[in-house]
Amino acid sequence: MKLFLVIPCYNEEAVLPETSSRLLDKYERLISEGKISSESKICFVNDGSRDKTWELIVDLNKSNPIFRGINLSRNRGHQNALLAGLMTVKDECDAAISMDADLQDDIDAIDKMVEKYHEGYDVVYGVRSSRKKDTFFKRTTALGFYRLMRSMGVDMVYNHADFRLMSKRALDGLESFKEVNLFLRGIVPLIGYKSAEVEYERGERFAGESKYPLKKMLSFAFEGITSMSIKPIRMICTLGVLIFLASIGILIYSLVQHFIGNTEPGWASIMVSIWAIGGLQLLAIGIIGEYIGKVYLETKSRPRFIIESYIK
Ligand code: UDP
Ligand code: MG
């Protein structure tokens, strides 16, 4: 089995030497044990780094052809760099594993992933067994993020980042998702096929600093929701209906007050129109939004099905 590792790197000069030497050890062991073929490769994707990352990758490739490098024309962000790597190696490998450059993903989980692949799984998710080593802040925001995504109806694997094995045909499936707003964690479960999970302990970043500051994390979460779900639009619709219903209550209340004589002239009519028109406006926006949501999903032109087998 030809296994390709795909590792997006953005300004990772501090970790690359260590990462590459540990991965090389791992690969040599796996090859000597016959678990993966000797044509397996470790492929670094340079995502427009501004430091010496690419020079390091070139040197690695010169020192040992097991290392390969893909150089993106500029920084396109983690998700796009990952997709670029996976799509580039797809036709040469039997399966590809994506992981971070910073050794936070436990490389010993690779063994288990390969085992699962041999058992016949097409997608193997690396799942964090605990987040003890993450900061309190990262832990709570991450938990909130998964909850939010679930409530928005996005099918996501809990505590799984982008450390996963995908078989050739799962990668082919991924290729048929043409969307530009890319949220891989949400898309991979949509591909289907048999999947398994492998637990691992998430370590600390080995060196250098996180490339996901709060601002990027928030925009990643927002991207995740808006590229996978049109539920926010539905929520506007619901709110519109609720406010309109409330306006009926207000109508009754205002009429009662009016006839008791508790009101200034004009109060009742203004109260009722504010609520009724407000509710109707929200509802109208929601309905228009519903159509825009449909257009949005159509423009993604996602595959409507992926056939697993066809017996003749
Ligand atoms: N990364 C990238 N492009 C970017 C930002 C990050 O390719 O614009 C890579 C980075 O080099 C690393 C991975 O994405 O291999 C995950 O980033 P990081 O470890 O900083 O995120 P964290 O673990 O803090 O969430
Ligand atoms: Mg990291």
Coordinates of C-alpha atoms and ligand atoms in Angstrom, one line a residue:
M1 CA 0.0 0.0 0.0
K2 CA 1.4 3.3 -1.1
L3 CA 0.8 5.8 1.8
F4 CA 1.3 9.5 1.2
L5 CA 1.5 12.0 4.1
V6 CA 0.3 15.5 3.3
I7 CA 1.5 18.2 5.7
P8 CA 0.6 21.8 5.1
C9 CA 3.2 24.2 6.4
Y10 CA 3.0 27.9 7.0
N11 CA 6.1 29.5 8.6
E12 CA 7.1 26.2 10.1
E13 CA 10.9 26.5 9.9
A14 CA 11.1 25.9 13.7
V15 CA 9.4 22.5 13.6
L16 CA 10.3 21.1 10.2
P17 CA 13.7 19.5 11.0
E18 CA 12.3 17.7 14.0
T19 CA 9.0 16.7 12.3
S20 CA 10.8 15.4 9.2
S21 CA 13.3 13.3 11.1
R22 CA 10.6 11.7 13.3
L23 CA 8.4 11.0 10.3
L24 CA 11.3 9.5 8.5
D25 CA 11.9 7.1 11.4
K26 CA 8.3 6.2 11.4
Y27 CA 8.2 5.6 7.7
E28 CA 11.4 3.5 7.7
R29 CA 9.9 1.3 10.4
L30 CA 6.5 0.9 8.6
I31 CA 8.3 0.1 5.4
S32 CA 10.6 -2.5 7.0
E33 CA 7.6 -4.1 8.7
G34 CA 6.0 -4.3 5.3
K35 CA 2.9 -2.3 6.4
I36 CA 3.4 0.3 3.7
S37 CA 5.2 0.2 0.3
S38 CA 8.7 1.5 -0.1
E39 CA 7.2 4.0 -2.7
S40 CA 5.4 5.8 0.1
K41 CA 6.1 9.5 0.4
I42 CA 6.0 12.4 2.8
C43 CA 4.8 15.4 1.1
F44 CA 5.1 19.0 2.6
V45 CA 2.8 21.7 1.2
N46 CA 4.3 25.1 1.6
D47 CA 1.5 27.5 2.0
G48 CA 3.2 30.7 1.0
S49 CA 5.5 30.8 4.0
R50 CA 7.6 34.0 4.6
D51 CA 10.4 32.2 6.4
K52 CA 12.8 29.5 5.3
T53 CA 10.2 26.7 5.2
W54 CA 10.4 26.1 1.4
E55 CA 14.2 26.1 1.4
L56 CA 14.1 23.5 4.2
I57 CA 11.7 21.3 2.2
V58 CA 13.9 21.6 -0.9
D59 CA 16.9 20.4 1.2
L60 CA 14.9 17.5 2.6
N61 CA 13.9 16.4 -0.9
K62 CA 17.6 16.5 -1.9
S63 CA 18.7 14.5 1.1
N64 CA 16.1 11.8 0.7
P65 CA 13.6 11.4 -2.2
I66 CA 11.0 10.1 0.3
F67 CA 10.4 13.8 1.0
R68 CA 8.4 15.7 -1.5
G69 CA 7.4 19.4 -1.6
I70 CA 4.5 21.3 -3.2
N71 CA 4.9 25.0 -3.2
L72 CA 1.8 27.1 -3.4
S73 CA 2.0 30.4 -5.2
R74 CA 0.9 32.3 -2.1
N75 CA -0.7 31.8 1.3
R76 CA -4.2 30.3 0.8
G77 CA -4.9 29.1 4.3
H78 CA -4.7 25.7 5.9
Q79 CA -7.8 24.1 4.3
N80 CA -6.8 25.1 0.8
A81 CA -3.2 24.0 1.3
L82 CA -4.4 20.6 2.5
L83 CA -6.7 20.2 -0.4
A84 CA -4.0 21.2 -2.8
G85 CA -1.7 18.5 -1.4
L86 CA -4.3 15.8 -1.3
M87 CA -5.4 16.5 -4.9
T88 CA -1.9 16.6 -6.2
V89 CA -0.9 13.2 -4.7
K90 CA -4.2 11.5 -5.1
D91 CA -3.5 9.6 -8.3
E92 CA -0.1 8.3 -7.1
C93 CA -1.2 6.8 -3.8
D94 CA -3.5 4.2 -2.3
A95 CA -4.3 6.3 0.7
A96 CA -3.2 9.7 2.1
I97 CA -3.0 10.9 5.6
S98 CA -3.2 14.6 6.4
M99 CA -1.6 16.0 9.5
D100 CA -0.2 19.2 11.0
A101 CA 3.4 20.1 10.8
D102 CA 3.7 20.9 14.5
L103 CA 3.7 17.3 15.8
Q104 CA 0.5 18.0 17.8
D105 CA -1.0 15.0 16.0
D106 CA 0.5 11.9 17.5
I107 CA 2.5 10.2 14.7
D108 CA 2.0 6.8 16.4
A109 CA -1.6 7.0 15.4
I110 CA -0.5 6.5 11.8
D111 CA 0.1 2.8 12.6
K112 CA -3.4 2.4 13.8
M113 CA -4.8 4.3 10.8
V114 CA -2.9 2.0 8.4
E115 CA -4.3 -1.0 10.2
K116 CA -7.8 0.3 9.8
Y117 CA -7.1 0.9 6.1
H118 CA -6.1 -2.7 5.8
E119 CA -9.3 -3.7 7.6
G120 CA -11.2 -2.1 4.7
Y121 CA -12.0 1.4 6.0
D122 CA -11.9 4.3 3.5
V123 CA -11.8 7.1 5.9
V124 CA -10.1 7.0 9.3
Y125 CA -10.6 9.9 11.6
G126 CA -8.0 10.8 14.2
V127 CA -9.9 11.7 17.3
R128 CA -8.4 13.4 20.4
S129 CA -8.9 11.3 23.5
S130 CA -8.4 14.3 25.8
R131 CA -7.5 17.9 25.5
K132 CA -5.5 18.1 28.7
K133 CA -2.6 19.7 27.0
D134 CA -4.7 22.4 25.3
T135 CA -5.1 25.7 27.0
F136 CA -8.4 26.2 28.9
F137 CA -9.3 28.8 26.4
K138 CA -8.8 26.5 23.4
R139 CA -10.6 23.7 25.1
T140 CA -13.8 25.7 25.8
T141 CA -13.9 27.5 22.5
A142 CA -13.4 24.2 20.7
L143 CA -16.2 22.5 22.7
G144 CA -18.5 25.5 22.0
F145 CA -17.6 25.2 18.3
Y146 CA -18.6 21.6 18.0
R147 CA -21.9 22.2 19.9
L148 CA -22.7 25.1 17.6
M149 CA -22.0 23.2 14.5
R150 CA -24.1 20.3 15.7
S151 CA -27.0 22.7 16.4
M152 CA -26.6 24.0 12.9
G153 CA -27.1 20.6 11.5
V154 CA -23.6 20.0 10.3
D155 CA -22.5 16.4 10.6
M156 CA -19.0 16.6 12.2
V157 CA -16.9 14.1 14.0
Y158 CA -16.4 15.2 17.6
N159 CA -12.9 16.2 18.6
H160 CA -11.5 15.5 15.1
A161 CA -9.4 18.1 13.4
D162 CA -7.8 17.4 10.1
F163 CA -5.7 14.4 11.1
R164 CA -7.2 11.7 9.0
L165 CA -6.5 8.9 6.5
M166 CA -8.4 8.9 3.2
S167 CA -8.3 6.1 0.6
K168 CA -7.9 6.9 -3.1
R169 CA -11.6 6.5 -3.8
A170 CA -12.5 8.7 -0.9
L171 CA -10.1 11.3 -2.3
D172 CA -11.8 10.9 -5.7
G173 CA -15.1 11.6 -3.9
L174 CA -13.6 14.7 -2.3
E175 CA -12.6 15.9 -5.7
S176 CA -16.2 16.0 -6.9
F177 CA -17.0 18.6 -4.3
K178 CA -16.4 21.7 -6.3
E179 CA -17.0 24.3 -3.7
V180 CA -14.7 27.2 -3.1
N181 CA -15.6 27.8 0.5
L182 CA -13.9 24.8 1.8
F183 CA -14.6 23.3 5.2
L184 CA -13.1 19.8 5.0
R185 CA -14.3 18.6 8.4
G186 CA -17.9 19.1 7.2
I187 CA -17.4 17.7 3.7
V188 CA -15.5 14.5 4.5
P189 CA -18.5 12.9 6.3
L190 CA -20.6 13.7 3.3
I191 CA -18.4 11.6 1.0
G192 CA -19.6 8.5 2.8
Y193 CA -17.9 5.0 2.6
K194 CA -17.0 3.0 5.7
S195 CA -15.2 5.1 8.3
A196 CA -13.5 4.4 11.6
E197 CA -12.0 6.4 14.4
V198 CA -8.6 6.2 16.0
E199 CA -7.9 7.8 19.3
Y200 CA -4.8 9.7 20.1
E201 CA -3.4 12.0 22.7
R202 CA -3.0 15.5 21.3
G203 CA 0.3 17.0 22.3
E204 CA 1.6 20.5 22.6
R205 CA 2.9 22.4 19.7
F206 CA 6.5 21.3 19.4
A207 CA 8.0 24.7 18.6
G208 CA 6.9 28.0 17.0
E209 CA 3.5 29.5 17.6
S210 CA 0.0 28.7 16.6
K211 CA -1.0 29.9 13.2
Y212 CA -4.6 30.0 14.3
P213 CA -5.0 33.1 16.5
L214 CA -8.5 33.9 17.8
K215 CA -9.4 36.0 14.8
K216 CA -8.6 33.2 12.4
M217 CA -10.5 30.7 14.7
L218 CA -13.6 32.8 14.7
S219 CA -13.5 33.3 10.9
F220 CA -13.0 29.5 10.6
A221 CA -16.0 28.8 12.7
F222 CA -18.1 31.3 10.7
E223 CA -16.9 29.9 7.4
G224 CA -17.8 26.4 8.7
I225 CA -21.4 27.4 9.5
T226 CA -22.1 29.5 6.5
S227 CA -20.5 27.0 4.0
M228 CA -22.3 24.0 5.4
S229 CA -25.6 25.2 6.7
I230 CA -28.5 27.5 5.8
K231 CA -30.0 27.2 9.2
P232 CA -29.3 30.9 10.2
I233 CA -31.7 31.9 7.4
R234 CA -34.3 29.5 8.8
M235 CA -33.8 31.1 12.2
I236 CA -34.7 34.5 10.8
C237 CA -37.9 33.0 9.3
T238 CA -38.9 31.5 12.7
L239 CA -38.2 34.7 14.5
G240 CA -40.4 36.5 12.0
V241 CA -43.3 34.1 12.6
L242 CA -42.8 34.4 16.4
I243 CA -42.8 38.2 16.4
F244 CA -45.9 38.2 14.1
L245 CA -47.7 35.9 16.6
A246 CA -46.7 38.1 19.4
S247 CA -48.2 41.0 17.6
I248 CA -51.6 39.3 17.8
G249 CA -51.2 39.2 21.5
I250 CA -50.1 42.9 21.5
L251 CA -53.2 43.7 19.4
I252 CA -55.5 42.1 22.0
Y253 CA -53.7 43.8 24.8
S254 CA -53.7 47.2 23.1
L255 CA -57.5 46.9 22.3
V256 CA -58.2 46.0 25.9
Q257 CA -56.2 49.0 27.2
H258 CA -57.8 51.2 24.6
F259 CA -61.3 50.3 25.6
I260 CA -60.5 50.6 29.3
G261 CA -59.4 54.1 28.4
N262 CA -55.8 53.6 29.7
T263 CA -54.2 54.9 26.6
E264 CA -53.2 58.1 24.8
P265 CA -54.8 58.5 21.3
G266 CA -52.7 56.7 18.7
W267 CA -50.8 54.4 21.1
A268 CA -52.7 51.2 20.3
S269 CA -52.4 51.6 16.5
I270 CA -48.7 52.4 16.7
M271 CA -48.0 49.4 19.0
V272 CA -49.8 47.0 16.8
S273 CA -48.3 48.2 13.6
I274 CA -44.7 48.1 14.9
W275 CA -45.0 44.5 16.0
A276 CA -47.1 43.2 13.1
I277 CA -45.0 45.0 10.4
G278 CA -41.7 44.0 12.1
G279 CA -42.7 40.4 12.2
L280 CA -43.9 40.4 8.6
Q281 CA -40.7 42.1 7.5
L282 CA -38.5 39.5 9.2
L283 CA -40.6 36.7 7.7
A284 CA -40.3 38.2 4.3
I285 CA -36.5 38.6 4.6
G286 CA -36.4 35.0 5.8
I287 CA -38.4 33.8 2.8
I288 CA -36.2 35.6 0.4
G289 CA -33.2 34.2 2.3
E290 CA -34.6 30.8 1.9
Y291 CA -34.4 31.2 -1.9
I292 CA -31.0 32.7 -1.7
G293 CA -30.0 29.7 0.4
K294 CA -31.2 27.4 -2.3
V295 CA -29.3 29.3 -5.0
Y296 CA -26.2 29.1 -2.7
L297 CA -26.4 25.4 -2.4
E298 CA -27.0 25.0 -6.1
T299 CA -24.0 27.1 -7.0
K300 CA -21.8 24.8 -4.9
S301 CA -22.8 22.1 -7.4
R302 CA -22.0 19.3 -5.0
P303 CA -22.2 15.7 -6.2
R304 CA -25.7 14.4 -5.5
F305 CA -24.4 10.8 -5.0
I306 CA -21.2 8.8 -5.0
I307 CA -21.5 5.2 -6.1
E308 CA -19.6 2.7 -4.0
S309 CA -20.1 -0.4 -6.1
Y310 CA -22.0 -1.6 -9.1
I311 CA -22.5 -5.3 -9.6
K312 CA -23.3 -6.5 -13.1
Ligands
UDP1 N1 -1.3 26.3 8.2 C1 -1.2 26.6 6.9 N2 -1.7 27.8 6.4 C2 -2.1 28.8 7.2 C3 -2.2 28.5 8.6 C4 -1.8 27.2 9.1 O1 -0.8 25.7 6.1 O2 -2.5 29.8 6.7 C5 -0.8 25.0 8.8 C6 0.3 25.0 9.8 O3 1.5 25.1 9.3 C7 0.1 23.8 10.6 C8 -1.4 23.5 10.4 O4 -1.9 24.4 9.4 O5 0.7 22.7 10.0 C9 -2.2 23.8 11.7 O6 -1.9 25.1 12.2 P1 -1.6 25.3 13.8 O7 -0.8 24.2 14.4 O8 -0.9 26.7 13.9 O9 -3.0 25.4 14.4 P2 -3.5 25.0 15.9 O10 -2.9 23.6 16.1 O11 -3.0 26.0 16.8 O12 -5.0 24.9 15.8
MG2 MG -1.1 23.0 15.9

